[in-house]
Short mmCIF file of C-alpha atoms in Angstrom, two decimals:
data_model
loop_
_atom_site.label_atom_id
_atom_site.label_comp_id
_atom_site.label_asym_id
_atom_site.label_seq_id
_atom_site.Cartn_x
_atom_site.Cartn_y
_atom_site.Cartn_z
CA UNK A 29 0.00 0.00 0.00
CA UNK A 30 1.53 3.27 -1.19
CA UNK A 31 0.42 6.50 0.48
CA UNK A 32 -1.33 8.95 -1.84
CA UNK A 33 1.06 11.73 -0.83
CA UNK A 34 4.18 11.94 1.34
CA UNK A 35 3.59 11.76 5.07
CA UNK A 36 4.29 14.81 7.19
CA UNK A 37 6.94 14.50 9.94
CA UNK A 38 6.18 15.87 13.40
CA UNK A 39 6.93 15.41 17.08
CA UNK A 40 4.31 13.94 19.41
CA UNK A 41 3.24 16.09 22.35
CA UNK A 42 0.54 13.79 23.72
CA UNK A 43 -2.08 11.26 22.68
CA UNK A 44 -5.33 11.47 24.63
CA UNK A 45 -8.98 10.38 24.66
CA UNK A 46 -7.75 7.42 22.57
CA UNK A 47 -8.64 9.20 19.31
CA UNK A 48 -6.82 12.55 19.49
CA UNK A 49 -3.21 13.70 19.62
CA UNK A 50 -1.27 16.95 19.83
CA UNK A 51 1.94 17.41 17.87
CA UNK A 52 4.40 20.01 16.63
CA UNK A 53 5.16 20.15 12.91
CA UNK A 54 8.65 20.81 11.54
CA UNK A 55 7.78 24.46 10.91
CA UNK A 56 6.92 24.89 14.60
CA UNK A 57 3.13 24.87 14.25
CA UNK A 58 1.21 23.11 17.01
CA UNK A 59 -1.65 20.97 15.71
CA UNK A 60 -4.31 18.58 16.99
CA UNK A 61 -5.12 15.54 14.88
CA UNK A 62 -7.09 12.31 14.85
CA UNK A 63 -5.65 8.97 15.91
CA UNK A 64 -7.01 6.00 13.89
CA UNK A 65 -6.30 3.57 16.72
CA UNK A 66 -8.45 3.42 19.84
CA UNK A 67 -6.34 0.70 21.48
CA UNK A 68 -3.77 1.18 24.21
CA UNK A 69 -0.87 1.66 21.74
CA UNK A 70 1.40 0.38 24.50
CA UNK A 71 4.96 1.65 24.06
CA UNK A 72 4.07 4.00 21.20
CA UNK A 73 2.79 7.17 22.89
CA UNK A 74 5.86 8.65 24.56
CA UNK A 75 5.91 12.47 24.35
CA UNK A 76 8.74 13.63 22.10
CA UNK A 77 8.47 10.64 19.75
CA UNK A 78 9.01 11.28 16.07
CA UNK A 79 5.77 10.65 14.17
CA UNK A 80 4.39 10.85 10.63
CA UNK A 81 0.99 12.18 9.64
CA UNK A 82 -1.28 12.01 6.63
CA UNK A 83 -2.96 15.24 5.51
CA UNK A 84 -6.63 15.48 4.53
CA UNK A 85 -8.16 18.49 2.78
CA UNK A 86 -11.85 17.62 3.07
CA UNK A 87 -13.83 20.59 4.47
CA UNK A 88 -16.02 18.13 6.40
CA UNK A 89 -13.10 16.93 8.52
CA UNK A 90 -12.61 18.61 11.88
CA UNK A 91 -8.95 17.56 12.01
CA UNK A 92 -6.79 17.73 8.89
CA UNK A 93 -3.94 15.56 10.18
CA UNK A 94 -4.13 11.85 11.04
CA UNK A 95 -1.47 9.85 12.87
CA UNK A 96 -0.03 7.05 10.72
CA UNK A 97 3.37 6.07 12.14
CA UNK A 98 5.47 6.38 15.27
CA UNK A 99 9.22 5.86 15.53
CA UNK A 100 10.32 3.83 18.55
CA UNK A 101 13.84 2.53 19.14
CA UNK A 102 14.84 3.42 15.60
CA UNK A 103 11.95 1.46 14.06
CA UNK A 104 9.02 3.06 12.27
CA UNK A 105 5.75 1.43 13.34
CA UNK A 106 2.39 1.74 11.58
CA UNK A 107 -0.49 2.36 13.99
CA UNK A 108 -3.52 2.84 11.71
CA UNK A 109 -5.96 0.02 12.50
CA UNK A 110 -7.83 0.76 9.28
CA UNK A 111 -5.00 -0.72 7.20
CA UNK A 112 -4.44 -4.36 8.36
CA UNK A 113 -7.38 -5.86 6.42
CA UNK A 114 -6.17 -4.20 3.25
CA UNK A 115 -2.59 -5.31 3.86
CA UNK A 116 -3.66 -8.87 4.67
CA UNK A 117 -5.61 -8.97 1.42
CA UNK A 118 -2.51 -7.80 -0.45
CA UNK A 119 -0.50 -10.58 1.21
CA UNK A 120 -3.12 -13.19 0.27
CA UNK A 121 -3.26 -12.07 -3.37
CA UNK A 122 0.55 -12.08 -3.52
CA UNK A 123 0.66 -15.71 -2.40
CA UNK A 124 2.40 -14.92 0.89
CA UNK A 125 -0.03 -16.79 3.17
CA UNK A 126 -0.10 -20.49 2.41
CA UNK A 127 -2.60 -21.52 -0.24
CA UNK A 128 -5.11 -18.74 0.42
CA UNK A 129 -4.39 -17.13 -2.95
CA UNK A 130 -5.85 -20.22 -4.65
CA UNK A 131 -9.40 -19.45 -3.52
CA UNK A 132 -11.41 -18.05 -6.41
CA UNK A 133 -13.52 -15.51 -4.49
CA UNK A 134 -12.73 -13.05 -1.69
CA UNK A 135 -15.56 -11.19 0.05
CA UNK A 136 -15.07 -8.58 2.74
CA UNK A 137 -17.06 -8.03 5.96
CA UNK A 138 -19.47 -10.95 5.75
CA UNK A 139 -21.93 -11.82 8.52
CA UNK A 140 -21.19 -15.05 10.41
CA UNK A 141 -21.05 -16.61 13.84
CA UNK A 142 -22.85 -15.01 16.79
CA UNK A 143 -23.81 -11.59 15.51
CA UNK A 144 -20.34 -10.99 14.06
CA UNK A 145 -18.71 -10.09 10.77
CA UNK A 146 -15.69 -11.89 9.39
CA UNK A 147 -12.97 -9.72 7.87
CA UNK A 148 -12.69 -11.91 4.76
CA UNK A 149 -14.58 -14.90 3.46
CA UNK A 150 -12.72 -16.96 0.85
CA UNK A 151 -14.70 -19.40 -1.25
CA UNK A 152 -13.83 -21.87 -3.97
CA UNK A 153 -15.75 -24.73 -5.64
CA UNK A 154 -13.01 -27.22 -4.75
CA UNK A 155 -11.68 -25.81 -1.47
CA UNK A 156 -14.92 -24.74 0.15
CA UNK A 157 -14.95 -21.83 2.60
CA UNK A 158 -12.20 -20.17 4.61
CA UNK A 159 -13.15 -17.63 7.28
CA UNK A 160 -10.29 -15.15 7.78
CA UNK A 161 -9.97 -12.81 10.76
CA UNK A 162 -7.22 -10.14 10.84
CA UNK A 163 -5.64 -8.59 13.94
CA UNK A 164 -3.44 -5.51 13.96
CA UNK A 165 -0.10 -5.96 15.75
CA UNK A 166 2.42 -3.26 16.67
CA UNK A 167 3.51 -4.23 20.20
CA UNK A 168 7.10 -5.34 20.82
CA UNK A 169 8.89 -5.22 24.18
CA UNK A 170 11.60 -7.79 23.37
CA UNK A 171 13.97 -7.26 20.45
CA UNK A 172 12.79 -9.18 17.39
CA UNK A 173 9.53 -10.37 18.99
CA UNK A 174 6.05 -9.06 18.13
CA UNK A 175 3.18 -9.78 20.54
CA UNK A 176 -0.61 -9.59 20.60
CA UNK A 177 -2.63 -8.38 22.39
CA UNK A 178 -1.11 -5.42 24.23
CA UNK A 179 -4.17 -5.18 26.52
CA UNK A 180 -7.15 -7.42 27.35
CA UNK A 181 -9.53 -8.06 24.46
CA UNK A 182 -12.69 -10.04 25.15
CA UNK A 183 -13.81 -9.33 21.59
CA UNK A 184 -10.63 -10.94 20.25
CA UNK A 185 -11.23 -14.07 22.32
CA UNK A 186 -14.79 -14.24 20.96
CA UNK A 187 -13.44 -14.16 17.41
CA UNK A 188 -11.20 -17.14 18.15
CA UNK A 189 -14.14 -19.12 19.51
CA UNK A 190 -16.20 -18.31 16.43
CA UNK A 191 -13.40 -19.37 14.10
CA UNK A 192 -13.28 -22.68 15.99
CA UNK A 193 -17.02 -23.04 15.44
CA UNK A 194 -16.49 -22.59 11.69
CA UNK A 195 -13.85 -25.34 11.68
CA UNK A 196 -16.16 -27.72 13.49
CA UNK A 197 -18.83 -26.90 10.89
CA UNK A 198 -16.50 -28.20 8.18
CA UNK A 199 -14.84 -24.97 7.00
CA UNK A 200 -11.41 -23.42 7.55
CA UNK A 201 -10.86 -20.84 10.26
CA UNK A 202 -7.81 -18.63 9.84
CA UNK A 203 -6.34 -15.92 12.05
CA UNK A 204 -3.86 -13.49 10.49
CA UNK A 205 -1.73 -11.34 12.77
CA UNK A 206 -0.68 -8.38 10.62
CA UNK A 207 2.47 -6.78 12.08
CA UNK A 208 2.97 -3.15 11.05
CA UNK A 209 6.70 -3.13 11.74
CA UNK A 210 9.73 -4.78 10.12
CA UNK A 211 12.05 -5.42 13.08
CA UNK A 212 10.44 -8.65 14.28
CA UNK A 213 11.33 -12.18 13.20
CA UNK A 214 9.02 -13.99 15.63
CA UNK A 215 5.46 -13.55 16.89
CA UNK A 216 3.65 -14.89 19.93
CA UNK A 217 0.36 -14.46 21.72
CA UNK A 218 0.91 -12.47 24.91
CA UNK A 219 -0.33 -14.54 27.84
CA UNK A 220 0.77 -12.25 30.69
CA UNK A 221 -1.19 -9.21 29.47
CA UNK A 222 -4.29 -11.21 28.53
CA UNK A 223 -4.28 -14.82 29.78
CA UNK A 224 -7.91 -15.33 28.69
CA UNK A 225 -7.05 -14.48 25.09
CA UNK A 226 -4.02 -16.79 25.22
CA UNK A 227 -6.21 -19.61 26.51
CA UNK A 228 -8.75 -18.92 23.76
CA UNK A 229 -5.96 -19.06 21.20
CA UNK A 230 -4.77 -22.42 22.49
CA UNK A 231 -8.32 -23.81 22.38
CA UNK A 232 -8.75 -22.49 18.84
CA UNK A 233 -5.54 -24.19 17.68
CA UNK A 234 -6.69 -27.45 19.24
CA UNK A 235 -9.97 -27.13 17.34
CA UNK A 236 -8.09 -26.69 14.06
CA UNK A 237 -7.93 -22.92 13.62
CA UNK A 238 -4.86 -21.92 11.58
CA UNK A 239 -2.76 -18.91 12.54
CA UNK A 240 -0.26 -16.91 10.50
CA UNK A 241 1.92 -13.92 11.40
CA UNK A 242 2.79 -11.50 8.58
CA UNK A 243 5.33 -8.74 8.99
CA UNK A 244 5.45 -5.58 6.88
CA UNK A 245 8.01 -3.27 5.37
CA UNK A 246 7.25 0.17 6.75
CA UNK A 247 8.44 3.52 5.42
CA UNK A 248 7.11 7.04 5.02
CA UNK A 249 6.17 6.14 1.43
CA UNK A 250 4.41 2.82 1.89
CA UNK A 251 3.48 -0.13 4.07
CA UNK A 252 3.80 -3.47 2.31
CA UNK A 253 3.35 -7.08 3.51
CA UNK A 254 6.71 -8.87 3.59
CA UNK A 255 5.89 -12.52 4.20
CA UNK A 256 5.39 -14.86 7.13
CA UNK A 257 7.41 -14.98 10.33
CA UNK A 258 7.65 -17.73 12.96
CA UNK A 259 4.90 -18.31 15.53
CA UNK A 260 6.47 -18.83 18.96
CA UNK A 261 4.50 -21.59 20.71
CA UNK A 262 6.34 -21.69 24.10
CA UNK A 263 4.25 -18.68 25.16
CA UNK A 264 1.67 -21.26 26.32
CA UNK A 265 3.99 -23.38 28.44
CA UNK A 266 2.62 -22.03 31.73
CA UNK A 267 -1.08 -22.13 30.86
#
């Protein structure tokens, strides 16, 4: 995914109310912008961090800058939770995630499960159905290791249960962890920050749910899926 126009560099002053931030542009102007990530953004909100913003000229927008990336420890990290589905689709179509590119039809945001919507539904006359859920990942506290979640997510655990239900109904259930950073070679589910999610993940694997971790190349010009990385199973040793 290539950005429509170059991102604007700035320095973060604060992120607050989960969907707003204050920053200072390179020309010294102080601005308030929107943050397209309502999660905790653990480790990515330190005042003084170098950040990159997209600009939007629509007169209907209250804020004309939107936070897209944060630099932490020399690594540029994408934070926009509106992008992972699009990036996962790019990875599928590029043949980077197993055999998913062989399915003939891809539909977005389809109803399924218990009052839910699946991010992508893949169908094929020979392969049947594959229900694909995508999770955004940007948390890393150990060099080279990406983790999810960075805070408790009951909704995420529900998605794992529903994917397991799809497998037991005779379909495929697939979880894609889309990592918007390029400094990680391994991924694991974080059991100390959300043990219930980790337990749900283990149950889902036992039921036949497949999981893939995809890292991305991240720059001020584009974010692009860059293939699979290892899933670190020992995270469940103490469950």
